[in-house]
Amino acid sequence: MIKRRKKIIRPRLSVNIAGMELRNPVMPASGTFGYGEEYAPYLDLNSLGAIVTKGLSLHPKAGNRTPRICETVSGMLNAIGLQNVGVDVFIKHKMPFLEQFDTPVIVNFFGNTQDEYAAVAERLDAISGVRALEMNISCPNVKHGGIVFGTDPKAISSVVRQVRKKTSKPLIVKLTPNVTDIQVTAKAAEDAGADALSLINTLTGMSVDVKTRRPRLANTIGGLSGPAIRPIAVRLVHQVVQAVSIPVIGIGGITRAMDALEFLIVGAKAVQVGTANFVDPHAMATILNELEDFCLAEGIDDINDLIGSLEV
Amino acid sequence: MIKRRKKIIRPRLSVNIAGMELRNPVMPASGTFGYGEEYAPYLDLNSLGAIVTKGLSLHPKAGNRTPRICETVSGMLNAIGLQNVGVDVFIKHKMPFLEQFDTPVIVNFFGNTQDEYAAVAERLDAISGVRALEMNISCPNVKHGGIVFGTDPKAISSVVRQVRKKTSKPLIVKLTPNVTDIQVTAKAAEDAGADALSLINTLTGMSVDVKTRRPRLANTIGGLSGPAIRPIAVRLVHQVVQAVSIPVIGIGGITRAMDALEFLIVGAKAVQVGTANFVDPHAMATILNELEDFCLAEGIDDINDLIGSLEV
Amino acid sequence: MKNHKTIVLSNQEISPGYYRMRILAPDYNKLARPGQFVMFRVQRSLPPLLRRPFGIFRVGFMPADCDTMPPKEFIEIIYKVVGSGTEIMQGLHYGDPVELLGPLGQGFEFGEADEEKILVGGGIGLVPLYMLAEKMIDHSKVRLLMGGRTRDDIITVTEFERLGVETYVSTEDGSLGEAGLVTQVLEKKLQENNQVSVYACGPMPMIEAVEKICSAHRTPLQVSLEALMACGVGACLGCVVKGAGHTQEQPSYLCTCKVGPVFHARQLAWGSDDDAAASDCGVCR
Amino acid sequence: MKNHKTIVLSNQEISPGYYRMRILAPDYNKLARPGQFVMFRVQRSLPPLLRRPFGIFRVGFMPADCDTMPPKEFIEIIYKVVGSGTEIMQGLHYGDPVELLGPLGQGFEFGEADEEKILVGGGIGLVPLYMLAEKMIDHSKVRLLMGGRTRDDIITVTEFERLGVETYVSTEDGSLGEAGLVTQVLEKKLQENNQVSVYACGPMPMIEAVEKICSAHRTPLQVSLEALMACGVGACLGCVVKGAGHTQEQPSYLCTCKVGPVFHARQLAWGSDDDAAASDCGVCR
Ligand SMILES: Cc1cc2nc3c(=O)[nH]c(=O)nc-3n(C[C@H](O)[C@H](O)[C@H](O)COP(=O)(O)OP(=O)(O)OC[C@H]3O[C@@H](n4cnc5c(N)ncnc54)[C@H](O)[C@@H]3O)c2cc1C
Ligand SMILES: Cc1cc2nc3c(=O)[nH]c(=O)nc-3n(C[C@H](O)[C@H](O)[C@H](O)COP(=O)(O)OP(=O)(O)OC[C@H]3O[C@@H](n4cnc5c(N)ncnc54)[C@H](O)[C@@H]3O)c2cc1C
Ligand SMILES: Cc1cc2nc3c(=O)[nH]c(=O)nc-3n(C[C@H](O)[C@H](O)[C@H](O)COP(=O)(O)O)c2cc1C
Ligand SMILES: Cc1cc2nc3c(=O)[nH]c(=O)nc-3n(C[C@H](O)[C@H](O)[C@H](O)COP(=O)(O)O)c2cc1C
Ligand code: FES
Ligand code: FES
């Protein structure tokens, strides 16, 4: 046997999104990783591309009644109701923990009125440890009959514009998949000043307990996530990448590197891992290892060469 | 042991949809059961509530290039491209087979222009063996920039109205799930004269072969079906039932009676079974047996007592 | 708190529909406290998607395969087959690869030494009480009141007796022990002596009845609750129960996985008519 | 054409990554024709969702478990582990419940008696040729040209030889038989004698090369194709290949599951530059 001399060069995994240099394109999806500390015993937070927090609102939010979750075929429904400690408690009690790490902190936030969105953004803008904001627009606009902001291009335009004024940090707008034409909502967000887009949030779903004849969720309707939704998410990311020129972060049913690669190949610059964290707290670490192995096997030196490399 | 004397009364499974008395609420979904003859060796077609044919167009249609299908997590993508023999060949060569059975034949059809829809409906209206029409509106309107008829309430209204004039048979309009607000499209179809609605058609999805970096379907994008989509379908049926007063047929990921029951409980009067036929050609027979068992176990004499019995 | 990729050591049906599984689990003898649980998963099996929570029945050591090796550490869980996940578990054998996330949650507090302890277990709710009894039996008198629907639901009572726990068994259909509810026995015991601590785990209606009795007698009570769980570590917020003082206006939700699964009764909201604790979630058996 | 709920009789690795599975299959001895296939599924297993198509390697009888019972009918399939479905199959044992839909599709036509037959098999493509050889060997001289990448891909050649089939083996890396492509051997044979019938099954590039050679020599050719299949019975239209005379304007698509999987070469469109037959579907190995 000849002794191999070739030095194995580790592929470059870092990506740049809206001016942020991330050490790799893998980060958790909001609401599936708590405030970071919950998974710190299981995963080196310094190995991630970024940390994305649970969605925050101006005031603490108690969330929905139980049951709040149920398993479906290769997926789960949740109607947590955006329970969170509120932006102030977050800044005071959760940020210090996150600041220990050398990983960009992306704070997810939402509101039920434009002003609430703007107010949260403004507070977060003042916090140096917050590297970027991710704006969840899958919330009902209570001032407009409860229509979800993210399904109405005009509402998107208006709320993103207002938030944009309040922060100079990178602003990621997180799109809802429950729309007829995602290219329209994506463009509305881009035009209103988003620096990047992330998608998809959960698909609206429902499940019934046929014995009791009651919905399995107290809230009747919830958000579907997990591997079941991946083909829909890949399609939507593919469509959005073609419609906008800002970077896109792909989300939806990612459990392995192979899944993440689908999103990267259609053009996502990074991915978020959600439900898979529940199934396996090491999921993101495994994905990162597998991504590196894939690049080595395929002779890819820089993951950026892979991004958007779809051949149609 | 005491000999049981109590006569077991079989529950009544028959339902009435738009004036059609169906012996039970279970029928195949269009495009997953060919023209009936493909599954006749495996299943007694006289045991079904109805037979629903592959979608027909005015002229024969060759369909898309291959690959046309691929498996996803608990689902499949298809981009068959509506390959069909055309309405005339169907009437001449496929109807005679179907007329042998004592089961209502529902013919699914589509067009790429309003006039095509109307022309197919007119021909089918003349055929006595055709019991009802199911109108697939998930097709691009070539005269209007290829926007899918079923995503635009105005287009729905217009095309359903025109078809309505051409047929006095029960007209079922099959809705696409790829819309922001299904209640709007459902009402548009109802107001334009639909006698019943069926939903859901497939969700648009995509999958990528990460080794070749090509889409797994030659058509890039395809329709997602199978158990993965069931929670989305149940939610949409739930919403439509609340918005319209015509009967609704539930479709999406049904493989067992428990699945069918979710749709019936939220208010569907019947269900269609699609992808599950591929997995198990006896699927509908099994579902019917299980439905009867469920009614017996729960003391339900008439399946109509179950329909819409959701407790919120 | 770790995720162990490990293997099944044994898996046996101990009563119709109830299985006892032994799993190789390094460090659990040191780490696990009575009342804690694990999130269990069969490696590479999908479905089910999510992990399943199970209380730790006991921890222990067994001889290694050869003399030069240290003894093998294991945990045992006892589960009832109720749905898709437990059906798959039923079919596992020695060597099958599984994953354990744990030990998770807060365990029981042991209370005063010498004071009498009453454990109330309903069906599978007995599981977390065994380790608790093991720890307390040296300092306190421990009684177990064990209830179930039929005698099939009465499991591992001999194990408790072997520890020296005085056990009372009742079944609803009278097929084993006294006919009736275990709560009737508790009521009698507390009338005799309320200077005890009570620990309860079982179906929600039982737990609620136990709470009523204990609060009437001002007897301290710890309960172990079940809730639907996705993550088991406090990240998803799926598993919450209502905390004491919860109102519509000032809601207070506690994570069963993190603050619980063992709660002091005083931490929780009881008897509110809508969705008190997890009682209306249809998952409490 | 029936769906059998049946069981695995045996399942053995016969070469690295290749397995041979025997399945209890009543009536298949009477019904199955060489070239037909089954849609296979593990009962109650999800994933995978869809059934998997496999050619029938052979049919047979084995002694019953006791004298008073009729012998057991079986089929054998040979499969290569390539993805999620075949990985699960790999782990099956005697008694595991499986389902067979079949026998499906059109088989081979046997051609003239006495005329020489050349079977060309590439890797796993050998499978459907065995039953064909069995049927033809009494009336015709049968040769097998068997190719593969390495010697691991050369399977069941001894079985063919035992039938009396003259076999030539070549591997691309020369690890077994001659080094080179099996098509080079075919070319030589047809130059010697083109009054033969050729039957081919294997990866699409091999089949296309065989077609070129046969059409040059005007030798009749039947090919067995693979395609992605959902239903196997002609209902989903997922498995089509382009028929002879297919054009963009006048497309002609034939179902591999129903019109095939065995086609006369003249039924198909060859060498069209876009997606000739199923060649660009990335599934033909
Ligand atoms: C802290 C804790 C400890 C538990 N300890 C035990 C134990 O020692 N022995 C035992 O038999 N069971 C125990 N359970 C209940 C056990 O988790 C469920 O019986 C099991 O998850 C059912 O899974 P399944 O797939 O068979 O049922 P399915 O009904 O198919 O499960 C569907 C979903 O509901 C959840 N679910 C169903 N029933 C319950 C339940 N009672 N509690 C929580 N989630 C449920 C499942 O986890 C899954 O997410 C415990 C639950 C909790 C929360
Ligand atoms: C008529 C026919 C006969 C066949 N006979 C044999 C045989 O005797 N031995 C054998 O090893 N293989 C045979 N194949 C190929 C076999 O069906 C695939 O190897 C198998 O389906 C792969 O399944 P998987 O889940 O392991 O792979 P995956 O790649 O995970 O499968 C994903 C999907 O692609 C399909 N697929 C993948 N590869 C193929 C392929 N080559 N052909 C068709 N569909 C594919 C699967 O059925 C599934 O739907 C045959 C195919 C056909 C159409
Ligand atoms: C339990 C749960 C809670 C979530 N909470 C939030 C949230 O607070 N804000 C948000 O933008 N998205 C939230 N999401 C959506 C996820 O971030 C993600 O978009 C979605 O789950 C799809 O990804 P997945 O399939 O990988 O889970 C939540 C999802 C789950 C399952
Ligand atoms: C292969 C395939 C072909 C289909 N063809 C049609 C069609 O011709 N017309 C139509 O209205 N729907 C068609 N559909 C959609 C189904 O009728 C059904 O709405 C969808 O598959 C969801 O149901 P399922 O999850 O039970 O499969 C097709 C679906 C599949 C999988
Ligand atoms: S189970 Fe996720 S927070 Fe408790
Ligand atoms: S596999 Fe469905 S038509 Fe051939």
Tab-separated table of C-alpha atoms in Angstrom, chain A residues 43-229:
chain	number	residue	atom	x	y	z
A	43	LEU	CA	-24.536	20.730	21.278
A	44	ASP	CA	-21.588	23.097	21.022
A	45	LEU	CA	-23.258	26.395	20.227
A	46	ASN	CA	-19.942	27.607	18.859
A	47	SER	CA	-20.203	25.064	16.081
A	48	LEU	CA	-23.316	26.632	14.565
A	49	GLY	CA	-23.550	29.214	11.826
A	50	ALA	CA	-25.863	31.286	13.992
A	51	ILE	CA	-28.321	30.960	16.854
A	52	VAL	CA	-31.925	31.909	16.224
A	53	THR	CA	-34.107	32.548	19.262
A	54	LYS	CA	-37.734	31.793	19.996
A	55	GLY	CA	-39.984	34.555	18.652
A	56	LEU	CA	-40.232	37.561	20.968
A	57	SER	CA	-42.977	40.084	21.429
A	58	LEU	CA	-43.131	43.436	23.132
A	59	HIS	CA	-44.804	41.974	26.197
A	60	PRO	CA	-44.508	38.441	27.582
A	61	LYS	CA	-47.007	36.097	25.957
A	62	ALA	CA	-48.550	33.108	27.681
A	63	GLY	CA	-49.423	31.133	24.591
A	64	ASN	CA	-52.321	28.831	23.837
A	65	ARG	CA	-54.174	26.293	25.888
A	66	THR	CA	-53.089	22.654	25.739
A	67	PRO	CA	-52.837	20.347	23.912
A	68	ARG	CA	-50.474	22.424	21.852
A	69	ILE	CA	-48.715	19.787	19.799
A	70	CYS	CA	-49.524	16.566	18.063
A	71	GLU	CA	-47.619	14.202	15.860
A	72	THR	CA	-48.754	13.635	12.276
A	73	VAL	CA	-47.331	11.412	9.553
A	74	SER	CA	-43.664	12.451	9.293
A	75	GLY	CA	-44.518	15.793	10.824
A	76	MET	CA	-46.000	17.575	13.771
A	77	LEU	CA	-48.595	20.249	14.350
A	78	ASN	CA	-47.987	22.982	16.881
A	79	ALA	CA	-50.111	25.748	18.241
A	80	ILE	CA	-47.832	27.012	20.959
A	81	GLY	CA	-49.288	30.445	20.496
A	82	LEU	CA	-45.905	32.137	20.478
A	83	GLN	CA	-45.409	31.852	24.239
A	84	ASN	CA	-42.340	33.909	25.098
A	85	VAL	CA	-40.758	35.887	27.887
A	86	GLY	CA	-41.062	39.207	26.089
A	87	VAL	CA	-38.270	41.324	24.697
A	88	ASP	CA	-37.259	42.936	27.971
A	89	VAL	CA	-36.845	39.753	29.959
A	90	PHE	CA	-35.023	38.315	26.985
A	91	ILE	CA	-32.537	41.134	26.933
A	92	LYS	CA	-32.016	40.986	30.660
A	93	HIS	CA	-32.022	37.265	31.364
A	94	LYS	CA	-31.372	35.412	28.132
A	95	MET	CA	-28.911	37.571	26.222
A	96	PRO	CA	-26.088	37.258	28.781
A	97	PHE	CA	-26.052	33.512	28.264
A	98	LEU	CA	-25.991	33.863	24.481
A	99	GLU	CA	-23.237	36.459	24.576
A	100	GLN	CA	-20.840	33.866	25.975
A	101	PHE	CA	-20.646	32.290	22.560
A	102	ASP	CA	-18.795	33.339	19.508
A	103	THR	CA	-21.825	32.743	17.309
A	104	PRO	CA	-24.051	35.438	15.816
A	105	VAL	CA	-27.377	35.730	17.605
A	106	ILE	CA	-30.375	36.275	15.348
A	107	VAL	CA	-33.436	37.318	17.281
A	108	ASN	CA	-36.823	36.310	15.920
A	109	PHE	CA	-39.677	38.664	16.775
A	110	PHE	CA	-43.292	39.439	15.970
A	111	GLY	CA	-46.180	41.690	16.841
A	112	ASN	CA	-49.895	41.864	16.467
A	113	THR	CA	-49.828	45.423	15.180
A	114	GLN	CA	-47.343	47.361	13.101
A	115	ASP	CA	-46.456	49.451	16.077
A	116	GLU	CA	-45.670	46.393	18.162
A	117	TYR	CA	-43.330	45.125	15.458
A	118	ALA	CA	-41.619	48.489	15.316
A	119	ALA	CA	-41.305	48.747	19.080
A	120	VAL	CA	-39.661	45.343	19.461
A	121	ALA	CA	-37.293	46.055	16.592
A	122	GLU	CA	-36.299	49.317	18.142
A	123	ARG	CA	-35.415	47.726	21.464
A	124	LEU	CA	-33.449	44.940	19.858
A	125	ASP	CA	-31.613	47.389	17.648
A	126	ALA	CA	-30.050	48.893	20.759
A	127	ILE	CA	-28.580	45.589	21.936
A	128	SER	CA	-25.047	45.053	20.683
A	129	GLY	CA	-25.135	41.296	21.210
A	130	VAL	CA	-27.986	40.976	18.744
A	131	ARG	CA	-26.406	40.423	15.349
A	132	ALA	CA	-29.541	40.426	13.208
A	133	LEU	CA	-33.322	40.419	13.420
A	134	GLU	CA	-35.652	37.859	11.936
A	135	MET	CA	-39.162	39.162	11.542
A	136	ASN	CA	-41.937	36.581	11.730
A	137	ILE	CA	-44.802	37.945	9.654
A	138	SER	CA	-47.065	34.904	10.052
A	139	CYS	CA	-49.092	36.725	12.688
A	140	PRO	CA	-52.597	38.040	12.560
A	141	ASN	CA	-52.882	41.788	12.206
A	142	VAL	CA	-55.383	42.562	14.927
A	143	LYS	CA	-56.065	46.015	13.503
A	144	HIS	CA	-57.084	44.552	10.160
A	145	GLY	CA	-59.555	41.837	10.986
A	146	GLY	CA	-56.869	39.381	11.998
A	147	ILE	CA	-55.603	38.803	8.471
A	148	VAL	CA	-52.104	37.405	8.640
A	149	PHE	CA	-49.564	40.110	7.767
A	150	GLY	CA	-47.532	37.750	5.629
A	151	THR	CA	-50.364	36.829	3.274
A	152	ASP	CA	-51.021	40.384	2.134
A	153	PRO	CA	-48.329	42.115	0.055
A	154	LYS	CA	-49.550	45.555	1.135
A	155	ALA	CA	-49.415	44.672	4.802
A	156	ILE	CA	-45.953	43.205	4.332
A	157	SER	CA	-44.760	46.284	2.585
A	158	SER	CA	-46.092	48.551	5.263
A	159	VAL	CA	-44.884	46.648	8.313
A	160	VAL	CA	-41.459	45.865	6.907
A	161	ARG	CA	-40.982	49.509	5.963
A	162	GLN	CA	-41.828	50.626	9.459
A	163	VAL	CA	-39.498	48.087	11.050
A	164	ARG	CA	-36.754	48.952	8.595
A	165	LYS	CA	-36.748	52.483	9.947
A	166	LYS	CA	-36.126	51.231	13.451
A	167	THR	CA	-33.074	49.102	12.873
A	168	SER	CA	-29.820	49.225	11.017
A	169	LYS	CA	-29.060	45.621	11.834
A	170	PRO	CA	-29.534	43.036	9.099
A	171	LEU	CA	-33.282	42.428	8.774
A	172	ILE	CA	-34.433	38.979	7.737
A	173	VAL	CA	-38.106	38.652	6.879
A	174	LYS	CA	-39.551	35.192	7.450
A	175	LEU	CA	-42.233	34.322	4.926
A	176	THR	CA	-45.333	32.228	5.383
A	177	PRO	CA	-45.951	29.442	2.851
A	178	ASN	CA	-49.727	29.779	3.087
A	179	VAL	CA	-50.052	32.038	0.066
A	180	THR	CA	-51.047	31.711	-3.565
A	181	ASP	CA	-47.936	33.352	-4.953
A	182	ILE	CA	-44.837	33.476	-2.782
A	183	GLN	CA	-42.956	35.506	-5.365
A	184	VAL	CA	-45.295	38.401	-4.772
A	185	THR	CA	-44.910	38.386	-0.992
A	186	ALA	CA	-41.154	37.851	-1.301
A	187	LYS	CA	-40.808	40.847	-3.566
A	188	ALA	CA	-42.962	42.950	-1.293
A	189	ALA	CA	-40.576	42.214	1.565
A	190	GLU	CA	-37.502	42.864	-0.553
A	191	ASP	CA	-38.829	46.143	-1.859
A	192	ALA	CA	-39.722	47.270	1.638
A	193	GLY	CA	-36.134	46.898	2.738
A	194	ALA	CA	-35.523	43.330	3.888
A	195	ASP	CA	-31.850	42.345	3.749
A	196	ALA	CA	-32.653	38.660	3.507
A	197	LEU	CA	-35.619	36.306	3.485
A	198	SER	CA	-36.148	33.095	5.374
A	199	LEU	CA	-38.770	30.494	4.533
A	200	ILE	CA	-40.832	28.546	5.179
A	201	ASN	CA	-42.731	29.043	8.357
A	202	THR	CA	-45.216	26.253	9.116
A	203	LEU	CA	-48.091	25.276	6.844
A	204	THR	CA	-51.504	25.549	8.401
A	205	GLY	CA	-52.895	22.149	9.295
A	206	MET	CA	-55.323	20.294	11.499
A	207	SER	CA	-55.841	16.852	12.927
A	208	VAL	CA	-58.890	15.241	14.501
A	209	ASP	CA	-59.132	12.636	17.233
A	210	VAL	CA	-61.808	10.440	15.691
A	211	LYS	CA	-62.723	8.825	19.002
A	212	THR	CA	-63.509	12.064	20.823
A	213	ARG	CA	-64.370	13.897	17.579
A	214	ARG	CA	-62.340	16.838	18.801
A	215	PRO	CA	-59.418	18.585	17.174
A	216	ARG	CA	-56.150	17.272	18.542
A	217	LEU	CA	-55.033	20.824	19.278
A	218	ALA	CA	-56.927	23.054	21.702
A	219	ASN	CA	-56.492	25.762	19.107
A	220	THR	CA	-58.107	23.516	16.417
A	221	ILE	CA	-55.610	24.672	13.811
A	222	GLY	CA	-51.829	24.622	14.035
A	223	GLY	CA	-48.636	24.789	12.063
A	224	LEU	CA	-47.301	21.743	10.268
A	225	SER	CA	-43.546	21.188	10.330
A	226	GLY	CA	-41.111	18.343	9.833
A	227	PRO	CA	-39.985	16.129	6.936
A	228	ALA	CA	-43.506	15.927	5.490
A	229	ILE	CA	-43.375	19.553	4.326
